[in-house]
């Protein structure tokens, strides 16, 4: 009996030089690279294949290449006769890959949008002024409390910010804000019992309220972008909801830029609302598959990022 499954798409952090090499000359992957490269006016295939790592790590490059890698794996899956999932979702930036998979956006629309999103995020906060950190071994409610205490410690009217922005699994929450705000929150959270507070090597405090200026630029671009009705339900991560209406989808993407990624709730909703038993991470890396198991051990997490894992996923879901 075929399994009920969802496809989930990874975001920033899973990129690596040569991450599409294993696909070889797969037509679906080649066409995806060509389409996105044309939309952006540059050779994304060369950037992914050659790097260097530092170039791939630039937010303005990371976001388009992760979009392309997720869509390439999705198109290869469909080209090889892979069945449609019950629903799709994406972690942060991965939501754009999910919207392309569902037919809401074309890749030619999504690539420039994602690049604009990345550039606007980078411009919103000067490099070094913002920070992010992963808080390990502390429940989310304690992380929220620690961030509140850290912000209060600066006094009323302070520009310092510390916010919980990625609820990744029951024992891992990412915080973001100003450098001083995040540093203070890390101290407070260790005092509340966090096992570790790991600074993340990122160039901007993603999903924090400091990203509002970026979101406004994105909103203007989204307003000018025609959206199609979703062919597959897309569960967004700002509301943990499925939206059909184009304006509601645009609004969710706008708010996602400065709102937290509610990934734990997304995974739980895929199980309860869609009856999903398997989550397939579509794109480079195995980050989301690992989170899946930590969120709900009953769910099976799989990864699809090359021809071998595509074949394994087909077998798993048969």
CSV table of N, CA and C in Angstrom, one decimal, residues 212-280:
chain,number,residue,atom,x,y,z
A,212,UNK,N,12.1,43.8,9.0
A,212,UNK,CA,10.9,44.5,8.5
A,212,UNK,C,11.2,45.4,7.2
A,213,UNK,N,12.3,46.1,7.2
A,213,UNK,CA,12.6,46.9,6.0
A,213,UNK,C,12.7,46.0,4.8
A,214,UNK,N,13.3,44.8,4.9
A,214,UNK,CA,13.5,43.9,3.8
A,214,UNK,C,12.1,43.4,3.4
A,215,UNK,N,11.3,43.1,4.4
A,215,UNK,CA,9.9,42.6,4.1
A,215,UNK,C,9.1,43.6,3.2
A,216,UNK,N,9.3,44.9,3.5
A,216,UNK,CA,8.5,45.9,2.7
A,216,UNK,C,9.0,45.9,1.3
A,217,UNK,N,10.3,45.7,1.0
A,217,UNK,CA,10.7,45.7,-0.4
A,217,UNK,C,10.2,44.4,-1.0
A,218,UNK,N,10.1,43.3,-0.3
A,218,UNK,CA,9.6,42.1,-0.8
A,218,UNK,C,8.1,42.2,-1.1
A,219,UNK,N,7.4,42.9,-0.2
A,219,UNK,CA,6.0,43.0,-0.4
A,219,UNK,C,5.7,43.7,-1.7
A,220,UNK,N,6.4,44.7,-2.1
A,220,UNK,CA,6.2,45.5,-3.3
A,220,UNK,C,6.5,44.5,-4.5
A,221,UNK,N,7.5,43.7,-4.4
A,221,UNK,CA,7.8,42.8,-5.6
A,221,UNK,C,6.7,41.7,-5.7
A,222,UNK,N,6.3,41.2,-4.5
A,222,UNK,CA,5.2,40.2,-4.5
A,222,UNK,C,3.9,40.7,-5.1
A,223,UNK,N,3.6,42.0,-4.8
A,223,UNK,CA,2.4,42.6,-5.3
A,223,UNK,C,2.3,42.6,-6.9
A,224,UNK,N,3.5,42.7,-7.4
A,224,UNK,CA,3.6,42.8,-8.9
A,224,UNK,C,3.8,41.4,-9.6
A,225,UNK,N,3.8,40.4,-8.7
A,225,UNK,CA,4.0,39.0,-9.2
A,225,UNK,C,2.7,38.2,-9.3
A,226,UNK,N,2.2,37.8,-10.5
A,226,UNK,CA,1.0,37.0,-10.6
A,226,UNK,C,1.2,35.6,-10.0
A,227,UNK,N,0.3,35.1,-9.2
A,227,UNK,CA,0.4,33.8,-8.6
A,227,UNK,C,-0.7,32.9,-9.1
A,228,UNK,N,-0.4,31.6,-9.3
A,228,UNK,CA,-1.4,30.6,-9.8
A,228,UNK,C,-2.0,29.9,-8.5
A,229,UNK,N,-3.1,29.3,-8.7
A,229,UNK,CA,-3.7,28.5,-7.6
A,229,UNK,C,-2.8,27.3,-7.3
A,230,UNK,N,-2.6,26.9,-6.0
A,230,UNK,CA,-1.7,25.8,-5.7
A,230,UNK,C,-2.3,24.5,-6.2
A,231,UNK,N,-1.5,23.7,-6.9
A,231,UNK,CA,-1.9,22.3,-7.4
A,231,UNK,C,-1.8,21.3,-6.3
A,232,UNK,N,-0.9,21.6,-5.3
A,232,UNK,CA,-0.7,20.7,-4.1
A,232,UNK,C,-0.8,21.7,-2.9
A,233,UNK,N,-1.4,21.3,-1.8
A,233,UNK,CA,-1.5,22.1,-0.7
A,233,UNK,C,-0.1,22.5,-0.2
A,234,UNK,N,0.1,23.8,0.1
A,234,UNK,CA,1.4,24.3,0.6
A,234,UNK,C,1.1,24.8,2.0
A,235,UNK,N,1.8,24.2,3.0
A,235,UNK,CA,1.6,24.6,4.4
A,235,UNK,C,2.7,25.6,4.7
A,236,UNK,N,2.2,26.9,5.0
A,236,UNK,CA,3.2,27.9,5.2
A,236,UNK,C,3.8,27.8,6.6
A,237,UNK,N,5.0,28.4,6.9
A,237,UNK,CA,5.5,28.3,8.2
A,237,UNK,C,5.4,29.5,9.1
A,238,UNK,N,4.7,30.6,8.6
A,238,UNK,CA,4.5,31.7,9.5
A,238,UNK,C,3.1,31.5,10.2
A,239,UNK,N,2.1,30.9,9.6
A,239,UNK,CA,0.8,30.7,10.2
A,239,UNK,C,0.6,29.2,10.4
A,240,UNK,N,1.4,28.3,9.9
A,240,UNK,CA,1.1,26.8,9.9
A,240,UNK,C,-0.2,26.6,9.3
A,241,UNK,N,-0.4,27.2,8.1
A,241,UNK,CA,-1.8,27.1,7.5
A,241,UNK,C,-1.6,27.0,6.0
A,242,UNK,N,-2.6,26.4,5.3
A,242,UNK,CA,-2.7,26.3,3.9
A,242,UNK,C,-3.5,27.5,3.3
A,243,UNK,N,-3.0,28.3,2.4
A,243,UNK,CA,-3.7,29.4,1.9
A,243,UNK,C,-3.9,29.2,0.4
A,244,UNK,N,-5.1,29.4,-0.1
A,244,UNK,CA,-5.4,29.3,-1.5
A,244,UNK,C,-5.4,30.6,-2.3
A,245,UNK,N,-5.8,31.6,-1.6
A,245,UNK,CA,-6.0,32.9,-2.2
A,245,UNK,C,-4.6,33.6,-2.5
A,246,UNK,N,-4.4,34.2,-3.6
A,246,UNK,CA,-3.1,34.7,-4.0
A,246,UNK,C,-2.7,35.8,-3.0
A,247,UNK,N,-3.6,36.7,-2.6
A,247,UNK,CA,-3.2,37.8,-1.7
A,247,UNK,C,-2.8,37.2,-0.3
A,248,UNK,N,-3.5,36.2,0.1
A,248,UNK,CA,-3.1,35.5,1.4
A,248,UNK,C,-1.7,34.9,1.3
A,249,UNK,N,-1.4,34.3,0.2
A,249,UNK,CA,-0.1,33.7,0.0
A,249,UNK,C,1.0,34.8,0.0
A,250,UNK,N,0.7,35.9,-0.7
A,250,UNK,CA,1.7,37.0,-0.7
A,250,UNK,C,1.9,37.5,0.7
A,251,UNK,N,0.8,37.7,1.4
A,251,UNK,CA,0.9,38.2,2.8
A,251,UNK,C,1.7,37.3,3.7
A,252,UNK,N,1.5,36.0,3.5
A,252,UNK,CA,2.3,35.1,4.4
A,252,UNK,C,3.8,35.1,4.1
A,253,UNK,N,4.1,35.3,2.8
A,253,UNK,CA,5.5,35.4,2.4
A,253,UNK,C,6.1,36.7,2.9
A,254,UNK,N,5.3,37.8,2.9
A,254,UNK,CA,5.8,39.1,3.4
A,254,UNK,C,6.1,38.9,4.9
A,255,UNK,N,5.1,38.4,5.7
A,255,UNK,CA,5.3,38.3,7.1
A,255,UNK,C,6.4,37.2,7.5
A,256,UNK,N,6.6,36.2,6.7
A,256,UNK,CA,7.6,35.2,6.9
A,256,UNK,C,9.0,35.8,7.0
A,257,UNK,N,9.2,36.9,6.3
A,257,UNK,CA,10.6,37.5,6.3
A,257,UNK,C,11.0,38.0,7.7
A,258,UNK,N,10.0,38.5,8.5
A,258,UNK,CA,10.3,39.0,9.8
A,258,UNK,C,9.6,38.2,10.9
A,259,UNK,N,9.0,37.1,10.6
A,259,UNK,CA,8.3,36.3,11.6
A,259,UNK,C,9.0,34.9,11.8
A,260,UNK,N,8.7,34.3,12.9
A,260,UNK,CA,9.4,33.0,13.2
A,260,UNK,C,9.0,31.9,12.3
A,261,UNK,N,9.9,30.9,12.1
A,261,UNK,CA,9.7,29.7,11.3
A,261,UNK,C,9.1,28.7,12.4
A,262,UNK,N,7.9,28.3,12.2
A,262,UNK,CA,7.2,27.4,13.2
A,262,UNK,C,7.3,26.0,12.7
A,263,UNK,N,8.6,25.5,12.6
A,263,UNK,CA,8.8,24.2,12.0
A,263,UNK,C,8.2,23.0,12.8
A,264,UNK,N,8.3,23.1,14.1
A,264,UNK,CA,7.8,21.9,14.9
A,264,UNK,C,6.3,21.8,14.6
A,265,UNK,N,5.6,22.9,14.6
A,265,UNK,CA,4.1,22.9,14.4
A,265,UNK,C,3.8,22.5,12.9
A,266,UNK,N,4.7,22.9,12.0
A,266,UNK,CA,4.5,22.5,10.6
A,266,UNK,C,4.5,20.9,10.4
A,267,UNK,N,5.5,20.3,11.0
A,267,UNK,CA,5.7,18.9,10.9
A,267,UNK,C,4.5,18.2,11.6
A,268,UNK,N,4.1,18.7,12.8
A,268,UNK,CA,2.9,18.1,13.5
A,268,UNK,C,1.7,18.3,12.7
A,269,UNK,N,1.5,19.4,12.0
A,269,UNK,CA,0.3,19.6,11.2
A,269,UNK,C,0.3,18.7,9.9
A,270,UNK,N,1.4,18.5,9.3
A,270,UNK,CA,1.5,17.6,8.2
A,270,UNK,C,1.0,16.2,8.6
A,271,UNK,N,1.3,15.8,9.8
A,271,UNK,CA,0.9,14.5,10.3
A,271,UNK,C,-0.6,14.5,10.6
A,272,UNK,N,-1.1,15.5,11.4
A,272,UNK,CA,-2.5,15.5,11.9
A,272,UNK,C,-3.5,15.9,10.8
A,273,UNK,N,-3.1,16.9,10.0
A,273,UNK,CA,-4.1,17.4,9.0
A,273,UNK,C,-4.1,16.6,7.7
A,274,UNK,N,-2.9,16.0,7.4
A,274,UNK,CA,-2.8,15.3,6.1
A,274,UNK,C,-2.6,13.8,6.2
A,275,UNK,N,-2.5,13.4,7.4
A,275,UNK,CA,-2.3,11.9,7.7
A,275,UNK,C,-0.9,11.4,7.1
A,276,UNK,N,0.1,12.3,7.1
A,276,UNK,CA,1.4,12.0,6.5
A,276,UNK,C,2.1,11.1,7.5
A,277,UNK,N,2.7,10.0,7.0
A,277,UNK,CA,3.6,9.1,7.8
A,277,UNK,C,5.0,9.3,7.4
A,278,UNK,N,5.3,9.8,6.2
A,278,UNK,CA,6.7,10.0,5.7
A,278,UNK,C,6.9,11.4,5.3
A,279,UNK,N,8.0,12.0,5.7
A,279,UNK,CA,8.4,13.3,5.2
A,279,UNK,C,9.7,13.2,4.4
A,280,UNK,N,9.7,13.7,3.1
A,280,UNK,CA,10.8,13.6,2.3
A,280,UNK,C,11.5,14.9,2.1
